Coordinates of C-alpha atoms (C1' of nucleotides) in Angstrom, one line a residue:
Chain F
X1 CA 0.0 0.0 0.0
X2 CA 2.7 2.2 -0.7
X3 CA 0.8 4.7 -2.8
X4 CA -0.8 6.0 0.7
X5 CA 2.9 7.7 1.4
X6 CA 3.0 8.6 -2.5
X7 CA -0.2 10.4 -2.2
X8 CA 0.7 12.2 1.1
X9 CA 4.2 13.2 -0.8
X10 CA 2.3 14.8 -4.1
X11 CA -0.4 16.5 -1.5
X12 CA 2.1 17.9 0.5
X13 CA 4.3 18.9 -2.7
X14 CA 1.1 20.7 -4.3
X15 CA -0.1 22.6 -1.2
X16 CA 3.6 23.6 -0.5
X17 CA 4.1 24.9 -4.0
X18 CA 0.6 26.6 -4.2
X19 CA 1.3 28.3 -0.2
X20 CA 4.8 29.4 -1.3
X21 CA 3.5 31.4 -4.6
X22 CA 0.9 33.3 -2.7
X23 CA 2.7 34.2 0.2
X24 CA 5.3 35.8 -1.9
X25 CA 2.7 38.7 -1.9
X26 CA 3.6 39.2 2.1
X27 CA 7.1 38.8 1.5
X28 CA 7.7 35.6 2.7
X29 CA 9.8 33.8 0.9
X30 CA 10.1 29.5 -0.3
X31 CA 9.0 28.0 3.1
X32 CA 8.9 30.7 5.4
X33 CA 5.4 30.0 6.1
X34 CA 6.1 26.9 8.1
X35 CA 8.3 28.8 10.5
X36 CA 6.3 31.5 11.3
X37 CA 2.7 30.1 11.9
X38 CA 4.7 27.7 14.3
X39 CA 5.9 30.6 15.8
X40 CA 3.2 32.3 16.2
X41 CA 1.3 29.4 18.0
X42 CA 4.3 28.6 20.4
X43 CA 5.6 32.0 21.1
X44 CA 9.2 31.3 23.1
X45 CA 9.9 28.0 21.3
X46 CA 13.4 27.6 19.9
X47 CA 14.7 26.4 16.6
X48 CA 15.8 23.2 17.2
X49 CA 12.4 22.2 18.2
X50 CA 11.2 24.1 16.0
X51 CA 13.1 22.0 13.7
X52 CA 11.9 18.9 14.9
X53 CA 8.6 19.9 14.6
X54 CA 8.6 21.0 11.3
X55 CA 11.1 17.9 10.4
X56 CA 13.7 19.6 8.8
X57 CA 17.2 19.5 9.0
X58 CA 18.3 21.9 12.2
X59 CA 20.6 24.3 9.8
X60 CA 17.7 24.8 7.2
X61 CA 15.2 25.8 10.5
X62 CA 18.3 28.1 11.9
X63 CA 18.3 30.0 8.3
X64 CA 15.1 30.5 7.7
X65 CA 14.6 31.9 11.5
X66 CA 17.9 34.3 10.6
X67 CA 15.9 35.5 7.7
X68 CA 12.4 36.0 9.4
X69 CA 14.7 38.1 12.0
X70 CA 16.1 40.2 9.5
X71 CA 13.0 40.4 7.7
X72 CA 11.2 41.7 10.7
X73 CA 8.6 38.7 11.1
X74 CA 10.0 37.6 14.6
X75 CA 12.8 38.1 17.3
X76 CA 14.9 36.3 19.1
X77 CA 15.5 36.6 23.1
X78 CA 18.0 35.3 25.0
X79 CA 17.0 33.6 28.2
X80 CA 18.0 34.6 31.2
X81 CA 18.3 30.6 32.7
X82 CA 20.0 29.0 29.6
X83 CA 22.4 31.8 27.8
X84 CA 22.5 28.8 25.4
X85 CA 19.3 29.0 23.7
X86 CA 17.3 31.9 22.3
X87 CA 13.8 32.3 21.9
X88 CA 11.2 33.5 19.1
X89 CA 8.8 35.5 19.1
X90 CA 6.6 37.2 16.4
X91 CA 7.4 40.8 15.8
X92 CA 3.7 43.3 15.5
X93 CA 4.8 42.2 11.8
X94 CA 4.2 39.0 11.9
X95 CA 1.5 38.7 13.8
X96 CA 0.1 40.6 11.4
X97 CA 0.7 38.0 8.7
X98 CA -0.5 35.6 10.7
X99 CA -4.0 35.3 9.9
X100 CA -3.4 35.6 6.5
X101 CA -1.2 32.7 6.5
X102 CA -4.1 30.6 8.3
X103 CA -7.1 31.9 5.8
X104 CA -4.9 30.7 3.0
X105 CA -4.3 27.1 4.7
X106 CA -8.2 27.5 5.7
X107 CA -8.9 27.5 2.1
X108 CA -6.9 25.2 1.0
X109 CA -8.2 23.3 3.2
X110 CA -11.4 23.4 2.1
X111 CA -10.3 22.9 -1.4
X112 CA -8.7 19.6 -0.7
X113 CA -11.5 18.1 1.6
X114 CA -14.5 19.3 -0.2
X115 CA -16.9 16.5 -0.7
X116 CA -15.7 14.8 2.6
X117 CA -17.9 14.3 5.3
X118 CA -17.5 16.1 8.8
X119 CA -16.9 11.9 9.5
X120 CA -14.6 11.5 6.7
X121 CA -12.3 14.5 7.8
X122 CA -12.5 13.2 11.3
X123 CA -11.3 9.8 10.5
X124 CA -8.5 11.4 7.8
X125 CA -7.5 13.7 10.7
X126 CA -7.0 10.9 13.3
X127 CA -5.2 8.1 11.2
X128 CA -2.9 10.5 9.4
X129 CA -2.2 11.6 13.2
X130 CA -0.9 8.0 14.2
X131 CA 0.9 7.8 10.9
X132 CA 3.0 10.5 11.4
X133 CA 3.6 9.4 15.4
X134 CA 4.6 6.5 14.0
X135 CA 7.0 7.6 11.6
X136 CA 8.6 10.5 13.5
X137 CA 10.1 8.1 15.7
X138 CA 12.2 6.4 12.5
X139 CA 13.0 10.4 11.5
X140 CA 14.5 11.3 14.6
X141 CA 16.6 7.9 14.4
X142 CA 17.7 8.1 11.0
X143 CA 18.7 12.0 11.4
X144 CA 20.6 10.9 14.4
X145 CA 22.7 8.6 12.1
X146 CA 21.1 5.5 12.6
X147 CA 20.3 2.6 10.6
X148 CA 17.0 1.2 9.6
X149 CA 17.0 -2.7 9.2
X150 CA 14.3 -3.9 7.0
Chain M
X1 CA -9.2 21.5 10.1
X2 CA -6.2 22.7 8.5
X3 CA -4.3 20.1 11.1
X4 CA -4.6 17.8 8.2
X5 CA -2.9 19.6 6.1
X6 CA 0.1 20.0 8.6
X7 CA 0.2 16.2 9.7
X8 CA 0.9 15.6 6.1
X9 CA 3.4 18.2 5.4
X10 CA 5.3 16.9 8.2
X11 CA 4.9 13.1 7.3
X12 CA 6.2 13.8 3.9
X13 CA 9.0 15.6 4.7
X14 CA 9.9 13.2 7.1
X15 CA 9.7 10.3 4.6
X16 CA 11.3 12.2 2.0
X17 CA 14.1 12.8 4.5
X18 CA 14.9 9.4 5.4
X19 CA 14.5 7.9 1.8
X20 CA 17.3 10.6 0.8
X21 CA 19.8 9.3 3.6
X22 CA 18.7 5.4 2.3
X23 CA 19.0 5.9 -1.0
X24 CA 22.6 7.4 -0.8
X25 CA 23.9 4.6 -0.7
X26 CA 22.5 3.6 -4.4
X27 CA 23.9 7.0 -5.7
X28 CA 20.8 8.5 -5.9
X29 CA 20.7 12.2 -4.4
X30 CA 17.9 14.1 -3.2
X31 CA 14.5 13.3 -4.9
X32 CA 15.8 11.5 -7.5
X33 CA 14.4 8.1 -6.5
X34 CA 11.2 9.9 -7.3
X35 CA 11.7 10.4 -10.8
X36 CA 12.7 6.7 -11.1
X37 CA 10.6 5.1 -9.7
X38 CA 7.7 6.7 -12.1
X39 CA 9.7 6.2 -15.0
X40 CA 9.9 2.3 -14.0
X41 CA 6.4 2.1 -14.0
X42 CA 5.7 4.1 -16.7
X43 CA 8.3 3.3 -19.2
X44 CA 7.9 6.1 -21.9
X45 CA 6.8 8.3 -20.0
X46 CA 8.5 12.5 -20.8
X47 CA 9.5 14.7 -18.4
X48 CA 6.8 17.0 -18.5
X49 CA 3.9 14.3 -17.3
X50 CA 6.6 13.4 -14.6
X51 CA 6.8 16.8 -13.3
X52 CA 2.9 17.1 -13.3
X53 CA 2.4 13.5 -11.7
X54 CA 5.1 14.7 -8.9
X55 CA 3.7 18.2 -8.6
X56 CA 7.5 19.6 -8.9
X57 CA 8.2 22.3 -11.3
X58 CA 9.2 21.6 -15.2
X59 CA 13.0 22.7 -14.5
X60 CA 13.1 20.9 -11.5
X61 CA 11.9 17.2 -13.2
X62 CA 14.1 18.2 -16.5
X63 CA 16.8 18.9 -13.9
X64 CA 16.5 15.7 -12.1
X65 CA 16.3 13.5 -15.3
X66 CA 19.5 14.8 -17.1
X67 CA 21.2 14.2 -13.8
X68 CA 19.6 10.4 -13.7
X69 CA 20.6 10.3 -17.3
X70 CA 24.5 11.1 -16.7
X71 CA 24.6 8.5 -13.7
X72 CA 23.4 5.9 -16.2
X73 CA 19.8 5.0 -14.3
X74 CA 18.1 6.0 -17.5
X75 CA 17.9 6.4 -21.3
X76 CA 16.2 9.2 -23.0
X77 CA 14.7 8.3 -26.9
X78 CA 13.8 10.3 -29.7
X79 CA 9.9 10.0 -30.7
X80 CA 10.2 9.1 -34.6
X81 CA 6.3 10.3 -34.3
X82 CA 7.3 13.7 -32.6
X83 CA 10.2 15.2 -32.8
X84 CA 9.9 17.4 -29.6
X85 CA 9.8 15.3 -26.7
X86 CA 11.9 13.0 -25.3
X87 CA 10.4 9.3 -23.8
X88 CA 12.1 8.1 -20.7
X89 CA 13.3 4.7 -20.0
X90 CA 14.8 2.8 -16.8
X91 CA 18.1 1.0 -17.8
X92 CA 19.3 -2.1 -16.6
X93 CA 21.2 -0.4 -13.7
X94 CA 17.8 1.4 -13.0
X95 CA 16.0 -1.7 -13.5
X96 CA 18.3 -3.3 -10.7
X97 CA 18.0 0.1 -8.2
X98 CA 14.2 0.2 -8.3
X99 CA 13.1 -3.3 -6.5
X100 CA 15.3 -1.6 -3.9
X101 CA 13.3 1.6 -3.9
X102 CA 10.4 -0.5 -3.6
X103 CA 11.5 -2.8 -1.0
X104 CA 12.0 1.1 1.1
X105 CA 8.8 2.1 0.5
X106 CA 7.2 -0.9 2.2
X107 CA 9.6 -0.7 4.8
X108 CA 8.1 2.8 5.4
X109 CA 4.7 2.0 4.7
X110 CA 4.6 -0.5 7.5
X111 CA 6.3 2.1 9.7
X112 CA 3.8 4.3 9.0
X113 CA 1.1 2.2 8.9
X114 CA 1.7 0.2 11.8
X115 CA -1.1 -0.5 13.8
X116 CA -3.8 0.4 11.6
X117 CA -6.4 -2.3 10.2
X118 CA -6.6 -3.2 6.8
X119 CA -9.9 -1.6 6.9
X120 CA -7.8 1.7 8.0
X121 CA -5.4 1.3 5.5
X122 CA -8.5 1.6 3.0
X123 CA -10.0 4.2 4.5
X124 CA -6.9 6.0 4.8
X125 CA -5.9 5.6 1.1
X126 CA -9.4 6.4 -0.5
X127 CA -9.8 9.7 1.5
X128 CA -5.9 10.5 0.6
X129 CA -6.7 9.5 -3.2
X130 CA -9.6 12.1 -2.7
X131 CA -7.9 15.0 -1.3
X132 CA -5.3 14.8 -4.1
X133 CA -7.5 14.6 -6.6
X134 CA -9.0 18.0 -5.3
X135 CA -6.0 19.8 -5.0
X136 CA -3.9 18.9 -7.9
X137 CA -6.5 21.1 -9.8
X138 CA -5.4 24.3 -7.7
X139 CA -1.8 23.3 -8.3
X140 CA -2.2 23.4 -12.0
X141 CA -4.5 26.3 -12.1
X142 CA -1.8 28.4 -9.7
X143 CA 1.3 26.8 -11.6
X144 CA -0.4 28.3 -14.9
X145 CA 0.0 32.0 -13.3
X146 CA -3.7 32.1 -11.6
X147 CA -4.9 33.4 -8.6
X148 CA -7.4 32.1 -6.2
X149 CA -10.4 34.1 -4.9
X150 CA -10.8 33.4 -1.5
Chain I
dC1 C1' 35.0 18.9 41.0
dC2 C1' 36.1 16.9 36.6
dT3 C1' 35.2 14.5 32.7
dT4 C1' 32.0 13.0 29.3
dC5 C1' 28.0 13.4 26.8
dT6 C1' 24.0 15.9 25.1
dA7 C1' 21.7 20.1 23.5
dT8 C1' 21.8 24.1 20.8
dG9 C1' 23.7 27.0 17.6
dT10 C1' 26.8 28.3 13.8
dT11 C1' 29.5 28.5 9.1
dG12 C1' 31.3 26.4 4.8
dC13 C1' 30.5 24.0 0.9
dA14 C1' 27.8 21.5 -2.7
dA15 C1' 23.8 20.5 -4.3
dT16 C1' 18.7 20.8 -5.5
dT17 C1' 14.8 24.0 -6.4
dG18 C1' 12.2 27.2 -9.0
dC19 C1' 11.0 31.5 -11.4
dA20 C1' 11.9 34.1 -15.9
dA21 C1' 12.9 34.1 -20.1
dC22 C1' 13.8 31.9 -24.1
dA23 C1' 13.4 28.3 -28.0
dA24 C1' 11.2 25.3 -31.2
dA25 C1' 7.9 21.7 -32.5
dA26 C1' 3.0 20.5 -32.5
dT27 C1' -1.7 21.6 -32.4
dA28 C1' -5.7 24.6 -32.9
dA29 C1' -8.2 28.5 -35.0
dC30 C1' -9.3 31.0 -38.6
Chain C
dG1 C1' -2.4 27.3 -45.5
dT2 C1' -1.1 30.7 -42.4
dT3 C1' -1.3 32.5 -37.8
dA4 C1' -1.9 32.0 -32.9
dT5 C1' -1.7 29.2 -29.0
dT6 C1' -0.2 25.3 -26.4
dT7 C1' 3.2 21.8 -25.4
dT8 C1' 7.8 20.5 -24.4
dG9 C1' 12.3 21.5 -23.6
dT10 C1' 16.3 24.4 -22.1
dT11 C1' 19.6 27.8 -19.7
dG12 C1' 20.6 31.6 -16.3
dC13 C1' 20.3 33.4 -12.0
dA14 C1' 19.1 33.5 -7.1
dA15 C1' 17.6 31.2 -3.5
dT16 C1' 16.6 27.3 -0.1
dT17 C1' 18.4 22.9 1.6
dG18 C1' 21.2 19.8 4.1
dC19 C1' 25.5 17.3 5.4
dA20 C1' 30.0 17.8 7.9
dA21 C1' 32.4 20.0 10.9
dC22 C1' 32.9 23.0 14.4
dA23 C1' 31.8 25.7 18.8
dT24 C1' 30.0 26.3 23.5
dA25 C1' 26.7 25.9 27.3
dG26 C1' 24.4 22.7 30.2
dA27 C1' 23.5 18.1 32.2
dA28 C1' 24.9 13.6 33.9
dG29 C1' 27.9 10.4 36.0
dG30 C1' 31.7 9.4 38.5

DNA sequence: CCTTCTATGTTGCAATTGCAACAAAATAAC
DNA sequence: GTTATTTTGTTGCAATTGCAACATAGAAGG
């Protein structure tokens, strides 16, 4: 059944490409989106979780936060318990982007589960939910250099 | 709902993440066990139907495929019908690589899967086909320069 | 306390990615 | 049959992406 995880990879690849061309109108650039709604929701979070979040690879998340910073979406704090880390935060900026970024996902939304059922987009929602559980797991081991054995 | 569309993005990226680190190891770089494995099934096949079934841009596919080309994984033919386009073939070294690919994918799948009844695994594939089917019209329509009203 | 290991962050390459802009063949429209 | 449009392909930038390799702060183990 591997055309499930073919499906998922040309949905995500579609919405990705569609998100990126229209939020080039707010000046956010290839991607950017992801960082900043997360962000937004988790004001104080740091990049590498933010990384693993997102599941990217920790130097991609670190550029793209540099770039919100310069670009005036967000800031970054340093903590006054860990001088090691340093938070983010949405600048007035980007929270003003913010909603914008969610009524675009809100329609896309709608554009990829019209015809579904409120059951239907329950059901999608929770098994897609355990599949990714399930495969984060093998993402954090493989990133961490590890070996699959199959 | 638009946690859907989030759970996905982040179980494609991770899958695409650890496929890349397998497939290293077969001298395939990033995405280009995509490319192959649609042009093993779909021997013939040109580049600009692979870019539209992989919802990457034209340069990116045309990109990929000379670079599967030069590392010997596949032939490119002349149409004697049509002299503009280009039909894609796996050679015998991609003809050896893909089982391999496969034999990933299923690895994956019953990563991803794991758990889930066959009746999920249904469920979870019909819905997926669905959503696709839905969106890829927006990709097009927004890949051919248009804007959505929303 | 000291050493070792983990967490978090960075910079330097080398590659993929994609938009613009172009080309030429094929098809459609008249 | 000629012109216009669509299909298919390319090359030139400019950017994102990610691995390797490094740095340093904090945590764990003794």
């Amino acid at each position: 059944m591997k055309e499930i995880l073919r499906e998922i990879g040309m949905i995500a690849r579609a919405l990705d490409s569609i998100s990126n061309t229209e939020f080039k109108e707010y000046d956010l650039t290839k991607g950017q989106y992801l960082y900043l709604v997360r962000i937004c929701e988790n004001p104080g979070f740091i990049q590498e979780k933010l990384a693993e979040m997102i599941k990217v690879d920790r130097t991609t998340a670190a550029r793209a936060v540099k770039k919100l910073v310069m670009n005036g979406f967000i800031d970054r704090r340093d903590d006054p318990k860990n001088r090691k880390i340093k938070k983010l935060f949405p600048t007035e900026k980007g929270k003003t982007v913010y909603p914008l970024i969610i009524r675009e996902h809100d329609h896309s939304d709608r554009v990829a589960l019209s015809g579904f059922s409120e059951n239907e987009i329950e059901t999608l929602f929770h098994l897609l939910h355990r599949a990714r559980k399930n495969i984060e797991k093998d993402w954090e081991s493989v990133k961490k250099g590890n070996k699959r054995i199959y």
